[in-house]
XYZ file of C-alpha atoms in Angstrom:
415
model
C 0.071 -0.008 0.035
C 2.016 3.108 -1.517
C -0.847 5.333 -2.503
C -3.624 7.706 -0.676
C -6.201 6.248 -2.829
C -5.225 2.565 -1.726
C -5.105 3.840 1.919
C -8.562 5.369 2.050
C -10.039 2.617 -0.163
C -9.977 0.927 3.282
C -13.264 1.767 4.811
C -12.321 1.193 8.564
C -9.557 3.382 8.246
C -11.523 6.160 6.240
C -13.889 6.301 8.905
C -11.114 6.466 11.605
C -9.935 9.450 9.789
C -13.211 11.330 9.553
C -13.821 10.734 13.535
C -10.232 11.644 14.264
C -10.937 15.047 12.186
C -14.048 15.670 13.881
C -12.446 15.136 17.522
C -9.563 17.327 16.671
C -11.709 20.435 15.267
C -13.892 19.921 18.493
C -10.958 20.153 20.908
C -9.440 23.183 19.023
C -12.233 25.206 18.796
C -13.686 24.490 22.218
C -9.967 24.981 23.690
C -10.499 28.542 21.914
C -13.667 29.160 23.242
C -12.550 28.000 26.848
C -9.348 30.454 26.592
C -11.618 33.195 25.630
C -13.972 32.606 28.478
C -11.102 32.196 30.954
C -9.153 35.437 29.981
C -12.768 37.122 30.105
C -13.317 36.160 33.687
C -9.605 36.208 34.949
C -7.687 38.712 32.952
C -4.689 35.931 33.636
C -2.415 34.773 30.483
C -1.061 32.062 32.793
C -4.432 30.485 33.537
C -5.802 31.358 29.982
C -2.740 29.288 28.577
C -3.349 26.244 30.977
C -6.876 26.202 29.895
C -5.869 26.011 26.160
C -2.867 23.817 26.401
C -2.405 22.584 29.603
C -4.459 19.514 29.584
C -2.037 17.038 27.920
C -0.183 17.195 31.415
C -2.869 14.785 32.647
C -1.208 12.164 30.435
C 1.376 12.149 33.111
C -1.234 10.380 35.250
C -2.792 8.379 32.566
C 0.774 6.826 31.912
C 1.175 5.818 35.282
C -2.349 4.385 36.137
C -4.696 2.842 33.574
C -2.642 3.064 30.049
C -3.100 -0.579 29.945
C -6.786 0.283 28.917
C -5.582 0.666 25.496
C -4.660 -3.004 25.421
C -7.022 -4.309 27.860
C -10.217 -2.762 26.329
C -11.511 -3.954 22.778
C -10.376 -0.844 20.529
C -13.732 0.366 19.675
C -14.934 0.264 22.686
C -11.722 2.361 23.924
C -12.383 4.825 21.421
C -16.128 5.118 21.689
C -15.243 5.764 25.790
C -13.190 8.597 24.921
C -15.423 10.157 22.209
C -18.381 9.801 24.935
C -16.297 11.467 27.730
C -15.441 14.375 25.258
C -18.957 14.691 24.345
C -20.052 15.120 27.852
C -17.227 17.415 28.636
C -17.740 19.460 25.888
C -21.521 19.705 26.730
C -20.781 20.408 30.366
C -18.407 23.589 29.359
C -21.636 24.882 27.151
C -23.559 25.633 30.867
C -23.562 29.240 31.465
C -22.360 30.137 35.121
C -20.236 26.686 35.714
C -17.408 27.726 38.179
C -13.983 28.005 36.224
C -12.354 25.293 38.683
C -15.365 22.937 37.363
C -14.327 23.803 33.891
C -10.781 22.936 34.270
C -11.542 19.758 36.145
C -13.697 18.733 33.037
C -10.987 19.507 30.828
C -8.697 17.380 32.975
C -11.027 14.543 33.147
C -11.566 14.499 29.383
C -7.507 14.703 29.052
C -7.248 11.785 31.338
C -9.393 9.428 29.642
C -8.100 10.341 26.344
C -4.405 9.750 27.436
C -5.421 6.095 28.560
C -7.439 5.446 25.340
C -5.645 7.096 22.475
C -3.020 4.404 22.215
C -5.979 2.084 21.139
C -6.178 4.388 17.878
C -2.851 4.315 16.889
C -2.745 0.747 17.401
C -5.752 0.246 15.715
C -4.012 1.580 12.219
C -1.745 -0.980 12.498
C -4.556 -3.543 12.704
C -6.855 -2.053 10.146
C -4.117 -1.577 7.283
C -2.108 -4.340 5.918
C 1.455 -5.173 7.009
C 4.080 -1.940 6.117
C 1.256 0.289 5.812
C 1.536 1.827 9.341
C 3.779 4.618 8.131
C 1.395 5.800 5.208
C -1.657 5.724 7.935
C 0.032 7.444 10.905
C 1.512 10.078 8.345
C -1.914 10.700 7.071
C -3.521 11.108 10.322
C -0.772 13.316 11.338
C -1.525 15.818 8.376
C -5.113 15.422 9.247
C -4.149 16.807 12.671
C -2.332 19.838 11.532
C -5.044 20.728 9.216
C -7.795 20.329 11.370
C -5.992 21.967 14.330
C -5.664 25.153 11.879
C -9.084 24.852 10.873
C -10.441 24.522 14.184
C -8.671 27.575 15.402
C -9.438 29.404 12.455
C -13.379 28.387 12.252
C -13.418 28.868 16.119
C -11.891 32.196 15.950
C -14.537 33.430 13.169
C -17.413 31.662 15.512
C -16.341 33.818 18.491
C -17.082 37.138 16.353
C -20.609 36.265 16.277
C -21.235 33.680 18.555
C -20.632 33.474 22.539
C -18.477 31.019 23.822
C -21.147 29.005 25.022
C -22.883 28.584 21.621
C -19.383 27.506 20.382
C -18.984 24.821 22.659
C -22.370 23.748 21.663
C -21.107 23.725 17.943
C -18.018 21.499 19.357
C -20.323 19.308 21.235
C -21.970 18.663 17.656
C -18.610 17.797 16.275
C -18.001 15.569 19.373
C -21.326 13.410 18.510
C -20.206 13.017 14.823
C -16.959 11.879 16.169
C -18.672 9.209 18.632
C -21.264 8.106 15.778
C -18.508 7.537 13.399
C -16.544 5.610 15.425
C -18.976 3.430 16.820
C -20.602 2.616 13.459
C -17.827 2.949 11.280
C -15.306 0.714 12.933
C -15.623 -2.882 13.648
C -15.032 -4.238 16.912
C -12.162 -6.535 17.687
C -11.219 -8.301 20.734
C -9.022 -6.821 23.197
C -5.117 -7.415 22.836
C -4.632 -8.570 26.193
C -7.010 -10.690 28.173
C -5.603 -9.470 31.589
C -7.903 -6.624 33.218
C -6.877 -2.863 33.103
C -5.185 -2.001 36.295
C -2.694 0.427 37.758
C -0.314 -2.544 38.740
C -0.428 -4.110 35.311
C 0.165 -0.598 33.802
C 3.159 0.179 35.796
C 4.433 -3.530 35.240
C 4.459 -3.087 31.575
C 5.590 0.227 31.772
C 8.724 -1.072 33.831
C 9.340 -3.902 31.358
C 9.092 -1.543 28.123
C 11.701 0.793 29.653
C 13.886 -1.868 30.990
C 14.595 -3.180 27.422
C 17.582 -0.809 25.955
C 16.052 -0.800 22.309
C 12.662 0.672 23.324
C 14.226 3.030 25.872
C 16.271 4.417 23.518
C 13.652 4.778 20.777
C 11.326 6.733 23.710
C 14.093 9.084 24.493
C 14.830 9.843 20.764
C 10.982 10.216 20.249
C 10.423 12.516 23.216
C 13.529 14.662 23.972
C 15.137 15.985 20.859
C 11.867 17.126 19.541
C 10.301 18.198 22.472
C 13.272 20.890 23.022
C 12.630 21.997 19.575
C 8.850 22.799 20.591
C 10.825 24.953 23.221
C 12.042 26.841 20.263
C 8.467 27.191 18.739
C 7.245 28.323 22.136
C 9.262 31.632 21.747
C 7.750 32.844 18.440
C 5.642 34.898 19.829
C 8.157 37.018 22.068
C 10.627 36.996 18.934
C 8.205 37.810 16.277
C 5.067 39.749 18.449
C 1.977 40.109 16.327
C 3.809 38.379 13.496
C 4.352 35.181 15.305
C 1.693 33.892 13.441
C 3.590 33.615 10.058
C 6.309 31.843 11.946
C 3.540 28.841 13.392
C 2.255 28.855 9.810
C 5.858 28.173 8.377
C 6.267 25.042 11.065
C 3.191 23.721 10.368
C 3.829 23.589 6.496
C 7.146 22.032 7.430
C 5.655 19.370 9.443
C 3.042 18.653 6.775
C 5.496 18.550 3.822
C 7.812 16.088 6.286
C 4.816 13.816 6.976
C 3.555 13.761 3.186
C 7.090 12.905 2.137
C 8.347 10.379 4.466
C 4.917 8.522 4.789
C 3.976 8.724 1.021
C 7.187 8.518 -1.014
C 9.950 7.075 1.132
C 10.164 3.244 1.069
C 10.856 1.367 4.487
C 14.694 1.443 3.896
C 14.798 5.041 2.712
C 12.937 5.918 5.867
C 15.368 3.998 7.812
C 18.720 5.685 6.362
C 16.873 9.109 6.864
C 16.499 8.998 10.230
C 19.737 10.736 11.362
C 19.981 13.209 8.564
C 15.993 14.178 9.789
C 17.136 14.089 13.493
C 19.939 16.765 12.743
C 17.536 18.425 10.527
C 15.248 19.370 13.683
C 17.532 21.559 15.869
C 20.236 22.796 13.233
C 18.084 25.726 11.517
C 17.180 27.086 15.044
C 20.767 27.665 15.811
C 21.035 30.377 13.143
C 18.571 32.116 15.369
C 21.773 33.164 17.441
C 22.135 35.808 14.566
C 18.681 37.196 15.083
C 17.383 36.694 11.530
C 14.688 38.707 10.323
C 11.065 37.575 9.799
C 11.346 35.901 6.010
C 14.951 33.976 6.955
C 13.103 32.866 10.694
C 10.327 31.597 8.562
C 12.360 29.783 6.195
C 14.288 28.402 9.144
C 11.240 27.207 10.912
C 9.900 25.618 7.701
C 13.044 23.550 7.102
C 13.578 22.514 10.843
C 9.523 21.296 11.023
C 10.175 18.741 7.957
C 12.598 17.236 10.717
C 9.556 15.961 12.793
C 8.509 13.431 10.601
C 11.493 11.269 11.820
C 9.002 10.235 14.459
C 7.322 7.930 11.751
C 10.231 5.459 11.068
C 11.059 5.335 15.008
C 7.376 4.559 15.715
C 8.022 2.105 12.941
C 10.883 0.603 14.749
C 8.870 0.837 18.342
C 6.141 -1.418 16.835
C 8.307 -3.678 15.133
C 10.488 -4.305 18.702
C 7.205 -4.375 20.930
C 5.086 -7.312 21.615
C 1.639 -7.119 19.743
C -0.368 -7.600 22.717
C 1.115 -4.241 24.224
C 0.892 -2.289 21.214
C -2.116 0.374 22.641
C 0.139 0.840 25.704
C 3.463 1.268 23.606
C 2.337 3.730 21.331
C -0.175 5.422 24.197
C 2.956 6.043 26.329
C 5.085 7.353 23.303
C 2.204 9.704 22.801
C 1.546 11.142 26.242
C 5.404 11.472 27.070
C 5.691 13.424 23.891
C 3.036 15.643 24.822
C 4.157 15.927 28.483
C 7.602 16.568 27.128
C 6.602 19.450 24.977
C 4.617 21.126 27.655
C 7.551 20.939 30.137
C 10.107 22.123 27.568
C 7.884 25.177 26.450
C 7.959 26.170 30.074
C 11.777 25.690 30.211
C 12.187 27.610 26.933
C 10.000 30.511 28.981
C 12.335 30.585 31.816
C 15.577 30.805 29.458
C 13.626 33.516 27.861
C 13.171 35.403 31.141
C 17.075 35.545 31.667
C 18.483 35.581 27.795
C 17.194 37.693 24.940
C 14.644 35.654 22.907
C 16.691 34.945 19.878
C 19.443 33.755 22.285
C 17.192 31.821 24.333
C 15.958 29.888 20.918
C 19.442 29.107 19.909
C 20.353 27.524 23.506
C 17.240 25.254 23.077
C 18.139 24.203 19.978
C 21.765 23.660 20.943
C 20.285 21.220 23.933
C 18.359 19.399 21.307
C 21.442 18.841 19.032
C 23.418 17.730 22.072
C 20.695 15.429 23.240
C 20.091 13.977 19.608
C 23.916 13.295 19.337
C 24.064 11.873 22.769
C 21.063 9.357 21.958
C 22.412 8.335 18.568
C 24.239 5.472 19.765
C 21.390 4.008 21.812
C 19.418 3.758 18.678
C 21.725 0.458 17.812
C 20.412 -1.551 20.544
C 16.629 -2.269 19.135
C 15.870 -6.024 19.735
C 13.239 -7.977 17.401
C 9.782 -8.203 18.785
C 8.892 -12.343 20.429
C 8.138 -14.576 17.659
C 5.080 -16.495 17.774
C 4.618 -19.907 16.925
C 1.782 -22.512 17.284
C 1.928 -25.603 19.366
C -0.828 -28.037 20.566
C -1.774 -25.767 23.344
C -2.347 -22.820 20.797
C 0.109 -19.856 20.310
C 3.617 -20.030 22.211
C 5.128 -16.709 22.662
C 8.948 -17.239 22.482
C 10.781 -14.346 24.062
C 14.183 -13.036 24.638
C 15.326 -12.094 27.890
C 14.732 -8.407 27.645
C 10.988 -9.001 26.352
C 8.111 -8.523 28.051
C 6.668 -11.273 30.862
C 3.165 -12.676 30.750
C 0.570 -10.686 32.763
C 0.816 -11.981 36.433
C -2.579 -13.913 36.433
C -1.306 -15.720 33.301
C -3.947 -14.390 30.959
C -3.797 -12.865 27.645
């Protein structure tokens, strides 16, 4: 499977794509409405930023408690649960007079449920599509996320000109309902990947075993740290360019889309692996030029070129799946997503702290330098990836043959 026409001929992927688009559009438009409402109520820039961008921090709690739900629940049920909670949460935000504390509690609850089930979405792509098509499917979903974020924020901004924030929440609620309906009707149910029940103990055990393997640990660190530090660079676009920062964000978004399309659609599996190091270096290097305090046109070009490097996540995720047991793919990818989002939030805060001490252009270069150093330090660890367990069929059924570094079976012995 190498073309978009072949990809969208798979009706389940098409439905998953539509549901994801509706959910992202609902999230971005409601986040803008909540940010507007929070700022009008409190006048606090900090609370406004937290209301719009602080929710991913709930992923830390999700990763430490019930992330195993991504594999312990049937995937359609897991995605429908997240969509239902999102629908209820957005509907609650539309209630006038709801205290701000309650609004924050709602967004954290929605983000928490999403953090423990989103891994099922990314693993389901691997289940729906033929072998070797994960990168094309995931890159297409990445493109949809970027486009729908732009569309959601843009449409939300226009709607707020004519409607109140509460009415925008109602529009977002309708989009959430579309996402729920398409997920439930358009994706067939599959059995859970793991027979064990969802529990904090199981989540922590699998996290420990994922982290204990040098290959997977290296892949996680490479997926989380260098790109998170570069997001710290992007977090300084507003103080760097002021009211023209939108041009920098747009250039970065265009670079990300270009990278996802080229790497996901046009490169073979072998070519993707050869591009891992160049893409990893491409992420931080252009931002070092900010040390010279370039003007806006040059800064836009640098942001565009650097953001192409974010596409390195595709071959790294491909390796992560290949070197992880199938019964834990949901948690494997959920942990990757939660760690990435948390790292971005933490490094954005770090960038702000650095920019309070140094001029903004120097702070951008410092974050880029840290990203480059981290990239170089982590390069050697990528050699330690190990193959996933092989499955053979014996008289008693499937027998999983593991190497010592692979994950052990659940404590209760069930799959």
